[in-house]
Short mmCIF file of C-alpha atoms in Angstrom, two decimals:
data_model
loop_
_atom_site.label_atom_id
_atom_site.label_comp_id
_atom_site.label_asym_id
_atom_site.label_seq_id
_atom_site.Cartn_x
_atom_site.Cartn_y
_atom_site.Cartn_z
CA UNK A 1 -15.59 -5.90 22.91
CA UNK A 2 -12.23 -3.66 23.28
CA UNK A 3 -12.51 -0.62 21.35
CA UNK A 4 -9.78 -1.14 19.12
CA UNK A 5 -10.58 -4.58 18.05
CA UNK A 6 -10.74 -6.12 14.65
CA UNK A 7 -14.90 -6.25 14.35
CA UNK A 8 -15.07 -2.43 15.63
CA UNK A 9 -12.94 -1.47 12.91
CA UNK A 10 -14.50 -3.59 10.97
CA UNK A 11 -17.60 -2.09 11.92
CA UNK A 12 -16.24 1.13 11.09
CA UNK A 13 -15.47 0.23 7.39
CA UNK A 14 -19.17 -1.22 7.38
CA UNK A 15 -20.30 2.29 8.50
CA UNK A 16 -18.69 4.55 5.68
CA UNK A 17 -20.29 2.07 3.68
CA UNK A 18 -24.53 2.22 4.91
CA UNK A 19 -24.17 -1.59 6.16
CA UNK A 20 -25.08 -3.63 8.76
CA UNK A 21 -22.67 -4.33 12.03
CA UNK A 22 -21.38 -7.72 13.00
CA UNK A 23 -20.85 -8.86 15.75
CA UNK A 24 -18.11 -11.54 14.87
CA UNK A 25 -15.49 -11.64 12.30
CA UNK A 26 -17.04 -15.45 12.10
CA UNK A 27 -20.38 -14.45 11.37
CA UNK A 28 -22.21 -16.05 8.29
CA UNK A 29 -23.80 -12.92 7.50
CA UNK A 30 -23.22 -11.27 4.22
CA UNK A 31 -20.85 -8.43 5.80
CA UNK A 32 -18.50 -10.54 8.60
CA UNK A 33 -17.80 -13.04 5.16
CA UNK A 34 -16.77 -10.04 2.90
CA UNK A 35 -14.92 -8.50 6.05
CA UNK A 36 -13.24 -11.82 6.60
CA UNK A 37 -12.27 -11.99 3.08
CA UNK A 38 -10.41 -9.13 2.68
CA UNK A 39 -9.11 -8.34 6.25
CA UNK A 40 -5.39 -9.39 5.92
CA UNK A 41 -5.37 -7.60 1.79
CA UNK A 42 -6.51 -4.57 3.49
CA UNK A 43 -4.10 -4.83 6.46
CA UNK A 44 -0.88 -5.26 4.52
CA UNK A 45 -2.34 -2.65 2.29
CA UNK A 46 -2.66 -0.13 4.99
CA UNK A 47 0.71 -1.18 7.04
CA UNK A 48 2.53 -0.21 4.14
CA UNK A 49 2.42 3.35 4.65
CA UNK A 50 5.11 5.85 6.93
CA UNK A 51 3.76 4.48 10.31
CA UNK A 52 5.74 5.32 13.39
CA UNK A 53 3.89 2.76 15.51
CA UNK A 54 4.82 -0.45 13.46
CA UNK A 55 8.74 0.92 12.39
CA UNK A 56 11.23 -1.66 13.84
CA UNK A 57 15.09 -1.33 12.89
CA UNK A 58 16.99 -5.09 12.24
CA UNK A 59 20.65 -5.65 10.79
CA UNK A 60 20.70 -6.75 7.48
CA UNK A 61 21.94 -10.55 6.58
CA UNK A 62 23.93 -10.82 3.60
CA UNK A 63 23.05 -12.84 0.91
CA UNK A 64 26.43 -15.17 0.42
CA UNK A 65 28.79 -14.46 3.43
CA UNK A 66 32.02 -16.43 1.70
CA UNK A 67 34.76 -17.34 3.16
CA UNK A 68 38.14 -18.66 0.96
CA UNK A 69 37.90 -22.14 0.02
CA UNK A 70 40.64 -23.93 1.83
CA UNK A 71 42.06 -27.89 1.35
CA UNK A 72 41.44 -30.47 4.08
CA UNK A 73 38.32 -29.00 5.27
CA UNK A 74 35.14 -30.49 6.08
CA UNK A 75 32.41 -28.54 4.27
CA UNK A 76 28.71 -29.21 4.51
CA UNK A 77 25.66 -28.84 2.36
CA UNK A 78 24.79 -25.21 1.42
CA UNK A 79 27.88 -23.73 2.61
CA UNK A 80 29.77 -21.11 0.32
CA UNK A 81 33.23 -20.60 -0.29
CA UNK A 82 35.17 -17.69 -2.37
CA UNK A 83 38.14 -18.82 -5.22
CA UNK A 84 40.16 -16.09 -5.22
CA UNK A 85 42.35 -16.97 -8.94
CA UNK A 86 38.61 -16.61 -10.31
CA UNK A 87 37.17 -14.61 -8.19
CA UNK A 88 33.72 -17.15 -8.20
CA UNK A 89 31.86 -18.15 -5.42
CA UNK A 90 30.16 -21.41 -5.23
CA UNK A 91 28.13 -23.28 -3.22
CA UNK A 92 28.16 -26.45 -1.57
CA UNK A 93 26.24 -29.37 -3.30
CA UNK A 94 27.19 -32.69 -1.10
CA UNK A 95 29.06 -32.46 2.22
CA UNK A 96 32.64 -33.64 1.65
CA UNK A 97 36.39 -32.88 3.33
CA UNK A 98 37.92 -30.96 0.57
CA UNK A 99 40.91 -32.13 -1.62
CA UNK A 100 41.59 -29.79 -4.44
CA UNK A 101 39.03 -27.36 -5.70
CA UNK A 102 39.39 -28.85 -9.07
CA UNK A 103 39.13 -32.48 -8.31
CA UNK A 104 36.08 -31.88 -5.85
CA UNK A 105 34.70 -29.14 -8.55
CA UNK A 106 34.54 -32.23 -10.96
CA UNK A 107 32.66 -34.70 -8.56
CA UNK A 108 30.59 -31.93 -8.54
CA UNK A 109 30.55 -31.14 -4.91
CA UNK A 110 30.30 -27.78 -5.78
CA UNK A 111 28.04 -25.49 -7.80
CA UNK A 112 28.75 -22.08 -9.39
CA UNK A 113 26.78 -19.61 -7.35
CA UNK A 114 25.76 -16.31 -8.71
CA UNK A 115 24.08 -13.52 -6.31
CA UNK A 116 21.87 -11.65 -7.96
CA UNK A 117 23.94 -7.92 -7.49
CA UNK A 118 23.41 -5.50 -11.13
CA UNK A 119 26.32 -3.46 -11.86
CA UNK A 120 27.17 -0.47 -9.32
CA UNK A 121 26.01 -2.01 -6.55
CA UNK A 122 28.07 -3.97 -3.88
CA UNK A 123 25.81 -5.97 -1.93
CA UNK A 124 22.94 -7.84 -1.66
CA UNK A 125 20.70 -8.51 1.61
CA UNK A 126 17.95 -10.66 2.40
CA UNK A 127 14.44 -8.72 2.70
CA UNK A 128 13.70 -9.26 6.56
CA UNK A 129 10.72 -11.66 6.28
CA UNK A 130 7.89 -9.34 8.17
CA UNK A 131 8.54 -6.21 5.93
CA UNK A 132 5.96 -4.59 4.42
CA UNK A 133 8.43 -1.85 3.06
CA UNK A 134 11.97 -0.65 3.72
CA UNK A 135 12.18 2.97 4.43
CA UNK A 136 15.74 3.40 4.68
CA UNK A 137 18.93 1.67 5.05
CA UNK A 138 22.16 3.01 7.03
CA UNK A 139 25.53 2.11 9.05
CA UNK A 140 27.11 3.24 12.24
CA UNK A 141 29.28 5.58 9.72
CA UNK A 142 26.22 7.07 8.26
CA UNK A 143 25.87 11.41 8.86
CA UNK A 144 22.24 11.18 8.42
CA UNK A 145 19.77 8.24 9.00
CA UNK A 146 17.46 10.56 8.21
CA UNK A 147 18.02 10.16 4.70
CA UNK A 148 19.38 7.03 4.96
CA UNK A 149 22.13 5.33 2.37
CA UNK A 150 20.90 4.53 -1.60
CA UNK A 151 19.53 1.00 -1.99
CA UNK A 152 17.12 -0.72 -4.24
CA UNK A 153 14.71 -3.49 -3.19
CA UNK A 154 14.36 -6.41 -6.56
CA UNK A 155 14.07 -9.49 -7.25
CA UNK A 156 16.75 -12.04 -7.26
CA UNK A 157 16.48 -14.14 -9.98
CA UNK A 158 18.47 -17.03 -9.43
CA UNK A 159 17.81 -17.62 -5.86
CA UNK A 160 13.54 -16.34 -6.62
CA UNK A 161 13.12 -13.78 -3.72
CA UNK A 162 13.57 -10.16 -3.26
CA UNK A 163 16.67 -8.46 -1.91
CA UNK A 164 18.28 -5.32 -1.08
CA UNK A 165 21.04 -3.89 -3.25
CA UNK A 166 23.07 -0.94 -1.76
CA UNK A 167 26.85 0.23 -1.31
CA UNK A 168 26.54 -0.14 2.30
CA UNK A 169 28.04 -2.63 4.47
CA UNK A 170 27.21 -3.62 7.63
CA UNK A 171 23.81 -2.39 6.88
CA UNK A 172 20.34 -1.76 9.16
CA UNK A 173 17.47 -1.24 7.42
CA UNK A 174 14.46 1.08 9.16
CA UNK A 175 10.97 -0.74 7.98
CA UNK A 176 7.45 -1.55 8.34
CA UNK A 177 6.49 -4.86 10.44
CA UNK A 178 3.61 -6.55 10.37
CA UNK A 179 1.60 -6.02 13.21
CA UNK A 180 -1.77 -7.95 13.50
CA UNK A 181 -2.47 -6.95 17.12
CA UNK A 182 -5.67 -4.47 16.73
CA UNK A 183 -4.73 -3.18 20.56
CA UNK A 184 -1.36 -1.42 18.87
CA UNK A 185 -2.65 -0.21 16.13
CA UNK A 186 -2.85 4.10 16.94
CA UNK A 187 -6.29 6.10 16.09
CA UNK A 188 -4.84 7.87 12.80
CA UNK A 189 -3.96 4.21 11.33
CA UNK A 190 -7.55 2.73 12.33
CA UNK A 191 -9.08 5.34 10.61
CA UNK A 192 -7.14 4.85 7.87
CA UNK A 193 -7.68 1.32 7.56
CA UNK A 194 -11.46 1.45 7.89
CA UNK A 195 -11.56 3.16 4.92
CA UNK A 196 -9.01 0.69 3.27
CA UNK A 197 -11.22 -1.92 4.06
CA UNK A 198 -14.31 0.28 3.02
CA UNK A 199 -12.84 0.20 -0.02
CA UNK A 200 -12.34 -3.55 -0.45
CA UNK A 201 -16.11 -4.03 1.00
CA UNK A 202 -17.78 -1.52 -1.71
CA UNK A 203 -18.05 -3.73 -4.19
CA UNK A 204 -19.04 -7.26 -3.15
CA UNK A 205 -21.90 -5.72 -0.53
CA UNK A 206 -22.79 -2.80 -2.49
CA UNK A 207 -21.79 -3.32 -6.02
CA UNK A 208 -20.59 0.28 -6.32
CA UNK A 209 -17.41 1.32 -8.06
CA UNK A 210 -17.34 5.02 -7.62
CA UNK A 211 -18.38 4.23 -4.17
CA UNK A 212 -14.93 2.27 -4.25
CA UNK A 213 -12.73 5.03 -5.84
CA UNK A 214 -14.46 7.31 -3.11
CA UNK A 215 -13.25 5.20 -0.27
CA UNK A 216 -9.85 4.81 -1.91
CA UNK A 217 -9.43 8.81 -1.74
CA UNK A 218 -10.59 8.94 2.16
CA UNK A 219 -7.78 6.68 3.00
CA UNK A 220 -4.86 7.76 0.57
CA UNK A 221 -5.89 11.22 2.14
CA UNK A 222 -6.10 9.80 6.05
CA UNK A 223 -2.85 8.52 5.08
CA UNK A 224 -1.03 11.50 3.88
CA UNK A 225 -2.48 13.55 7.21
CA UNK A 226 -1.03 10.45 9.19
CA UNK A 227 2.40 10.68 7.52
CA UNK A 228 2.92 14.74 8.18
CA UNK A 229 1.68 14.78 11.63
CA UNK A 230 4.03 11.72 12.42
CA UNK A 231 7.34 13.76 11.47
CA UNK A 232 6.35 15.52 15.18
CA UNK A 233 6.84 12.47 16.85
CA UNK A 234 11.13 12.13 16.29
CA UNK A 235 13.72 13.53 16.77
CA UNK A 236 17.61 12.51 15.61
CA UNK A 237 20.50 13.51 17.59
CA UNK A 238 21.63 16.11 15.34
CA UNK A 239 18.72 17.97 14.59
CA UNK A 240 19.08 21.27 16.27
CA UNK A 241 16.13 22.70 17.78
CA UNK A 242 15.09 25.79 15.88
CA UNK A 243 11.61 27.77 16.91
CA UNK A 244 11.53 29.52 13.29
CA UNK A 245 10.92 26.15 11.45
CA UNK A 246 7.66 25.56 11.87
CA UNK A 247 6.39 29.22 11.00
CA UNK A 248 8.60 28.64 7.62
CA UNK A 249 6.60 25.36 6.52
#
């Protein structure tokens, strides 16, 4: 079996636990059904945290890229257009060749559409569909992707996903992917996972709460040491290299 596979870790979780190995996740013992059970909770659970090994950096898509609605144009289902006298943007119900805005309004060929964007923000992107968190969002005119531009992550009411809001255009965003290939996954984020899944495995194989809670703490704690020993492992164009800095933290 390779050694980072998903039964060793799983196997590992069983450990911190006193319980038996498997020896596949499709066992019908006791242990490879809980394991089974709560594998992909646990894994989304765990992949949420500052990884460097699952980070991946994508453009952001705008939620309602309109262009000006113009006559004697051919216009199909689900496009959007911007009316500048009302500054509305709507959204294309039936595909048509436009006449006037007003006529085809009335045949209802179009529908008011309303982006969800609160107050003080500017726009609105959709969530890349294999984050598990968004860590920071930036442009090419950005001084520090370290830090990254402000943005909010919600949910978008009228069109029932989340977004994210921010003032910047053009925007990347710098986030957590899903990764279900055990042979990536580094040592400090098995460990850290074992005792995720520990956690989720306490209680239907040994009924034990505090035993739980316990597990809970080894992870949040793997986590953290995770976190700070991955700020070693980049380095940004302007950083400056300074030998005092570590001797000051």
């Amino acid at each position: 079996m390779p050694a980072n596979s998903q039964v060793s870790i799983c196997n590992l979780a069983l450990r911190h636990i006193a319980q038996k190995k498997i020896t596949a996740i499709t066992d019908t013992t006791p242990q490879a059904i809980a394991c089974n059970d709560v594998w992909d909770f646990a894994l989304k659970e765990a992949l949420r945290g500052d990884w460097p090994f699952n980070k991946t950096i994508d453009a952001l898509k705008l939620m309602s890229p309109a262009a000006e609605w113009v006559t004697a144009t051919a216009y199909a289902v689900g496009d959007f257009v911007y009316i500048t006298s009302t500054a509305l943007t709507y959204k294309c119900a039936t595909a048509h060749t436009s006449g006037t805005f007003a006529t085809d309004l009335a045949a209802v060929k179009w529908v008011l559409y309303t982006a969800y964007v609160p107050l003080h923000w500017l726009y609105s992107y959709d969530l890349p569909s294999s984050s598990l968190g968004i860590w920071k969002v930036y442009n090419e005119g950005t001084k520090d992707k370290d830090v990254g531009e402000n943005f909010r992550v919600i949910y978008d009411r009228v069109n029932g996903k989340e977004v994210i809001i921010t003032d910047c255009a053009d925007a990347y965003a710098e986030y957590g992917y899903l990764i279900s290939d055990t042979t990536l996954f580094d040592s400090n984020f098995t460990n850290a996972l074992a005792y995720r899944l520990a956690a989720e495995l306490a209680m239907p194989l040994n009924g034990d709460p505090q035993q739980a809670a316990e597990m809970i703490k080894l992870f949040n704690n793997a986590k953290s040491e995770a976190e700070r020993s991955s700020g070693y492992e980049s380095k940004t164009p302007d950083e400056q290299a300074n030998p005092f800095v570590d001797s000051r933290t």
